[in-house]
Amino acid sequence: PNYRSLFEARSFERKQVAADLQGTVRNLGGEPEDDGTVLAKAHRAFLDVKHALLRDEQAVVNSVENGEDFIKARFEKALEDSDVSATTRETIRRAYATVKDGHDQMRDLKHSLEGQKDADPGLNPN
């Protein structure tokens, strides 16, 4: 519940990124395809988050941050593709900026929660 608006914002941003990329594909005369492996990965991440919700906030944030790592890596790989046009590269670059911001926000939240856990001896019995 503490992160509802944050996760809703990330979801909205991801939908916008997907819509922009799909629009670019259509403008170039193509038909956007759903990447089964990406969808499968997203589904597994959702299940991980659902399972993590039963445990604690740290587990939820860790699951989301892992998904963000995966997405960010895919965009970095796409940016390295020398066969794409300048227009396509610019679309990927814009999408990557949004993805990277979301990734960095989740990474920072993850580290913040880890720091809180380490600072509170009652949460860490070791």
Coordinates of N, CA and C in Angstrom, one line a residue:
P1 N 0.8 -1.2 0.0 CA 0.0 0.0 0.0 C 0.9 1.3 0.0
N2 N 2.0 1.2 0.6 CA 2.9 2.4 0.7 C 3.4 2.8 -0.7
Y3 N 3.5 1.9 -1.6 CA 4.1 2.2 -2.9 C 3.1 2.1 -4.1
R4 N 1.8 2.1 -3.7 CA 0.8 2.0 -4.8 C 0.9 3.0 -5.9
S5 N 1.0 4.3 -5.5 CA 1.1 5.3 -6.5 C 2.4 5.2 -7.3
L6 N 3.5 4.9 -6.7 CA 4.8 4.7 -7.4 C 4.7 3.6 -8.4
F7 N 4.1 2.4 -8.1 CA 4.0 1.3 -9.0 C 3.0 1.6 -10.1
E8 N 1.9 2.4 -9.8 CA 0.9 2.8 -10.8 C 1.6 3.7 -11.8
A9 N 2.4 4.6 -11.3 CA 3.1 5.5 -12.2 C 4.1 4.7 -13.1
R10 N 4.8 3.8 -12.6 CA 5.7 2.9 -13.4 C 4.9 2.2 -14.5
S11 N 3.7 1.6 -14.1 CA 2.9 0.9 -15.0 C 2.4 1.8 -16.2
F12 N 2.0 3.0 -15.8 CA 1.6 4.0 -16.8 C 2.7 4.3 -17.8
E13 N 3.9 4.6 -17.2 CA 5.1 4.9 -18.1 C 5.4 3.8 -19.0
R14 N 5.3 2.5 -18.5 CA 5.6 1.4 -19.4 C 4.6 1.3 -20.5
K15 N 3.4 1.5 -20.2 CA 2.3 1.5 -21.3 C 2.6 2.6 -22.3
Q16 N 3.0 3.8 -21.9 CA 3.4 4.8 -22.8 C 4.6 4.5 -23.7
V17 N 5.6 3.9 -23.1 CA 6.8 3.4 -23.8 C 6.3 2.4 -24.9
A18 N 5.5 1.4 -24.5 CA 5.1 0.4 -25.4 C 4.3 1.0 -26.6
A19 N 3.4 2.0 -26.2 CA 2.5 2.6 -27.3 C 3.4 3.4 -28.2
D20 N 4.4 4.1 -27.7 CA 5.3 4.9 -28.6 C 6.1 4.0 -29.5
L21 N 6.6 2.9 -29.0 CA 7.4 2.0 -29.8 C 6.5 1.3 -30.9
Q22 N 5.2 1.0 -30.5 CA 4.3 0.4 -31.4 C 4.0 1.4 -32.5
G23 N 3.8 2.6 -32.2 CA 3.5 3.7 -33.1 C 4.6 3.9 -34.1
T24 N 5.8 3.8 -33.7 CA 7.0 3.9 -34.6 C 7.0 2.8 -35.5
V25 N 6.8 1.6 -35.0 CA 6.8 0.4 -35.9 C 5.7 0.6 -37.0
R26 N 4.6 1.0 -36.6 CA 3.5 1.2 -37.6 C 3.8 2.3 -38.6
N27 N 4.4 3.4 -38.1 CA 4.8 4.5 -39.0 C 5.9 4.0 -40.0
L28 N 6.7 3.0 -39.7 CA 7.7 2.5 -40.6 C 7.1 1.4 -41.5
G29 N 5.8 1.2 -41.4 CA 5.1 0.2 -42.3 C 5.1 -1.2 -41.7
G30 N 5.4 -1.3 -40.5 CA 5.4 -2.7 -39.9 C 4.2 -2.9 -39.0
E31 N 4.1 -4.1 -38.5 CA 3.1 -4.4 -37.5 C 3.8 -4.9 -36.3
P32 N 3.6 -4.2 -35.2 CA 4.3 -4.6 -33.9 C 3.9 -6.0 -33.5
E33 N 4.9 -6.7 -33.0 CA 4.7 -8.0 -32.5 C 4.9 -8.0 -31.0
D34 N 4.2 -9.0 -30.4 CA 4.4 -9.2 -28.9 C 5.6 -10.2 -28.9
D35 N 6.6 -9.9 -28.1 CA 7.7 -10.8 -27.9 C 7.3 -11.8 -26.8
G36 N 7.1 -13.0 -27.1 CA 6.7 -14.0 -26.2 C 7.6 -14.2 -25.0
T37 N 8.9 -14.1 -25.2 CA 9.8 -14.2 -24.1 C 9.8 -13.0 -23.2
V38 N 9.6 -11.8 -23.7 CA 9.4 -10.7 -22.8 C 8.1 -10.8 -22.1
L39 N 7.0 -11.2 -22.7 CA 5.8 -11.3 -22.0 C 5.9 -12.4 -21.0
A40 N 6.5 -13.5 -21.3 CA 6.7 -14.6 -20.3 C 7.5 -14.1 -19.1
K41 N 8.6 -13.3 -19.4 CA 9.4 -12.7 -18.3 C 8.5 -11.8 -17.4
A42 N 7.7 -11.0 -18.1 CA 6.9 -10.0 -17.3 C 5.9 -10.8 -16.5
H43 N 5.3 -11.9 -17.0 CA 4.4 -12.7 -16.2 C 5.1 -13.3 -15.0
R44 N 6.3 -13.8 -15.2 CA 7.0 -14.4 -14.1 C 7.3 -13.3 -13.0
A45 N 7.6 -12.1 -13.5 CA 7.9 -11.0 -12.6 C 6.7 -10.7 -11.8
F46 N 5.5 -10.7 -12.5 CA 4.3 -10.4 -11.8 C 4.0 -11.5 -10.7
L47 N 4.2 -12.7 -11.0 CA 4.0 -13.8 -10.1 C 5.0 -13.7 -8.9
D48 N 6.2 -13.3 -9.2 CA 7.2 -13.0 -8.1 C 6.7 -11.9 -7.2
V49 N 6.2 -10.8 -7.8 CA 5.7 -9.7 -7.0 C 4.5 -10.2 -6.2
K50 N 3.6 -10.9 -6.8 CA 2.4 -11.4 -6.0 C 2.9 -12.3 -4.9
H51 N 3.8 -13.2 -5.1 CA 4.3 -14.0 -4.0 C 5.1 -13.1 -3.0
A52 N 5.8 -12.2 -3.4 CA 6.5 -11.3 -2.5 C 5.6 -10.5 -1.6
L53 N 4.4 -10.1 -2.1 CA 3.5 -9.3 -1.4 C 3.1 -10.1 -0.1
L54 N 3.2 -11.4 -0.1 CA 2.9 -12.2 1.1 C 4.0 -12.1 2.1
R55 N 5.1 -11.6 1.7 CA 6.3 -11.6 2.6 C 6.5 -10.2 3.1
D56 N 7.1 -9.3 2.4 CA 7.4 -7.9 2.9 C 7.6 -7.0 1.8
E57 N 7.7 -5.7 2.1 CA 8.0 -4.6 1.1 C 9.3 -4.8 0.4
Q58 N 10.3 -5.2 1.2 CA 11.7 -5.4 0.6 C 11.6 -6.4 -0.6
A59 N 10.9 -7.5 -0.3 CA 10.7 -8.6 -1.4 C 10.0 -8.0 -2.6
V60 N 9.0 -7.2 -2.4 CA 8.3 -6.6 -3.5 C 9.2 -5.8 -4.3
V61 N 9.9 -4.9 -3.7 CA 10.8 -3.9 -4.3 C 11.9 -4.7 -5.0
N62 N 12.5 -5.7 -4.4 CA 13.5 -6.6 -5.1 C 13.0 -7.2 -6.3
S63 N 11.8 -7.7 -6.3 CA 11.2 -8.3 -7.5 C 11.0 -7.3 -8.6
V64 N 10.5 -6.1 -8.3 CA 10.3 -5.1 -9.3 C 11.6 -4.6 -9.8
E65 N 12.6 -4.5 -9.0 CA 13.9 -4.0 -9.4 C 14.6 -5.0 -10.3
N66 N 14.4 -6.3 -10.1 CA 14.9 -7.3 -11.0 C 14.3 -7.2 -12.4
G67 N 13.0 -7.0 -12.4 CA 12.3 -6.8 -13.7 C 12.8 -5.6 -14.4
E68 N 13.1 -4.5 -13.7 CA 13.6 -3.3 -14.2 C 15.0 -3.5 -14.8
D69 N 15.8 -4.3 -14.1 CA 17.1 -4.6 -14.7 C 17.0 -5.3 -16.0
F70 N 16.1 -6.3 -16.1 CA 15.9 -7.0 -17.4 C 15.5 -6.1 -18.5
I71 N 14.5 -5.2 -18.2 CA 14.0 -4.3 -19.3 C 15.1 -3.3 -19.7
K72 N 15.8 -2.8 -18.7 CA 16.9 -1.8 -19.0 C 18.0 -2.5 -19.9
A73 N 18.3 -3.7 -19.6 CA 19.3 -4.4 -20.4 C 18.8 -4.7 -21.9
R74 N 17.5 -4.9 -22.0 CA 17.0 -5.1 -23.4 C 17.1 -3.8 -24.2
F75 N 16.8 -2.7 -23.6 CA 16.9 -1.4 -24.3 C 18.4 -1.1 -24.6
E76 N 19.3 -1.4 -23.7 CA 20.7 -1.1 -23.9 C 21.2 -1.9 -25.1
K77 N 20.7 -3.2 -25.2 CA 21.1 -4.0 -26.3 C 20.5 -3.4 -27.6
A78 N 19.3 -2.9 -27.6 CA 18.7 -2.4 -28.8 C 19.4 -1.1 -29.2
L79 N 19.9 -0.3 -28.3 CA 20.7 0.9 -28.6 C 22.0 0.6 -29.3
E80 N 22.5 -0.6 -29.1 CA 23.8 -1.1 -29.7 C 23.6 -1.6 -31.1
D81 N 22.4 -1.8 -31.5 CA 22.1 -2.3 -32.9 C 22.4 -1.3 -33.9
S82 N 23.4 -1.5 -34.7 CA 23.9 -0.5 -35.7 C 23.0 -0.6 -37.0
D83 N 22.1 -1.5 -37.1 CA 21.3 -1.7 -38.3 C 20.0 -0.9 -38.2
V84 N 19.7 -0.2 -37.2 CA 18.5 0.6 -37.1 C 18.7 2.0 -37.6
S85 N 17.6 2.6 -38.1 CA 17.6 3.9 -38.7 C 17.8 5.0 -37.5
A86 N 18.1 6.2 -37.9 CA 18.3 7.3 -37.0 C 17.0 7.5 -36.2
T87 N 15.9 7.5 -37.0 CA 14.5 7.7 -36.4 C 14.2 6.6 -35.3
T88 N 14.5 5.4 -35.7 CA 14.3 4.3 -34.8 C 15.2 4.4 -33.6
R89 N 16.4 4.7 -33.8 CA 17.3 4.8 -32.7 C 16.9 5.9 -31.7
E90 N 16.4 7.0 -32.2 CA 15.9 8.1 -31.4 C 14.7 7.7 -30.6
T91 N 13.8 6.9 -31.2 CA 12.6 6.4 -30.5 C 13.1 5.4 -29.3
I92 N 14.0 4.6 -29.6 CA 14.6 3.7 -28.6 C 15.3 4.5 -27.5
R93 N 16.0 5.5 -27.9 CA 16.7 6.4 -26.9 C 15.7 7.0 -26.0
R94 N 14.6 7.6 -26.5 CA 13.6 8.2 -25.7 C 13.0 7.2 -24.7
A95 N 12.7 6.0 -25.3 CA 12.1 5.0 -24.4 C 13.1 4.6 -23.3
Y96 N 14.3 4.4 -23.7 CA 15.3 4.0 -22.8 C 15.5 5.0 -21.6
A97 N 15.4 6.3 -21.9 CA 15.5 7.3 -20.9 C 14.4 7.1 -19.8
T98 N 13.2 6.8 -20.2 CA 12.1 6.6 -19.3 C 12.3 5.3 -18.5
V99 N 12.8 4.2 -19.2 CA 13.0 3.0 -18.6 C 14.2 3.1 -17.6
K100 N 15.2 3.8 -17.9 CA 16.3 4.0 -17.0 C 15.9 4.8 -15.8
D101 N 15.1 5.8 -16.0 CA 14.7 6.6 -14.8 C 13.9 5.7 -13.9
G102 N 13.0 4.8 -14.4 CA 12.2 3.9 -13.6 C 13.1 2.9 -12.9
H103 N 14.1 2.4 -13.6 CA 15.0 1.4 -13.1 C 15.8 2.1 -11.9
D104 N 16.3 3.3 -12.1 CA 17.1 3.9 -11.1 C 16.3 4.2 -9.9
Q105 N 15.0 4.6 -10.1 CA 14.1 4.8 -8.9 C 13.9 3.6 -8.1
M106 N 13.7 2.5 -8.8 CA 13.5 1.2 -8.0 C 14.8 0.8 -7.4
R107 N 15.9 1.0 -8.0 CA 17.2 0.6 -7.4 C 17.5 1.4 -6.2
D108 N 17.2 2.7 -6.2 CA 17.4 3.6 -5.1 C 16.4 3.2 -3.9
L109 N 15.2 2.9 -4.3 CA 14.3 2.4 -3.2 C 14.7 1.1 -2.6
K110 N 15.2 0.2 -3.4 CA 15.8 -1.1 -2.9 C 16.9 -0.8 -1.9
H111 N 17.8 0.0 -2.3 CA 19.0 0.3 -1.4 C 18.5 1.1 -0.2
S112 N 17.6 1.9 -0.3 CA 17.0 2.6 0.9 C 16.4 1.7 1.9
L113 N 15.6 0.7 1.4 CA 15.0 -0.2 2.3 C 16.1 -1.2 2.9
E114 N 17.1 -1.5 2.1 CA 18.2 -2.3 2.7 C 18.9 -1.6 3.8
G115 N 19.1 -0.3 3.6 CA 19.8 0.5 4.6 C 18.9 0.7 5.8
Q116 N 17.6 0.8 5.7 CA 16.7 0.8 6.8 C 16.8 -0.5 7.6
K117 N 16.8 -1.6 6.9 CA 16.8 -2.9 7.5 C 18.1 -3.1 8.3
D118 N 19.2 -2.7 7.7 CA 20.6 -2.8 8.3 C 20.7 -1.9 9.5
A119 N 20.0 -0.7 9.5 CA 20.1 0.3 10.6 C 19.2 -0.1 11.8
D120 N 18.2 -1.0 11.6 CA 17.3 -1.4 12.6 C 17.6 -2.8 13.1
P121 N 18.3 -2.9 14.2 CA 18.7 -4.2 14.7 C 17.5 -5.2 15.0
G122 N 16.4 -4.6 15.2 CA 15.2 -5.4 15.5 C 14.7 -6.1 14.3
L123 N 15.0 -5.6 13.1 CA 14.6 -6.3 11.8 C 15.6 -7.3 11.4
N124 N 16.8 -7.2 11.9 CA 17.9 -8.1 11.4 C 18.5 -8.9 12.6
P125 N 18.0 -10.1 12.9 CA 18.4 -10.8 14.1 C 19.9 -11.2 14.1
N126 N 20.7 -11.1 13.0 CA 22.0 -11.5 13.0 C 23.0 -10.5 13.7

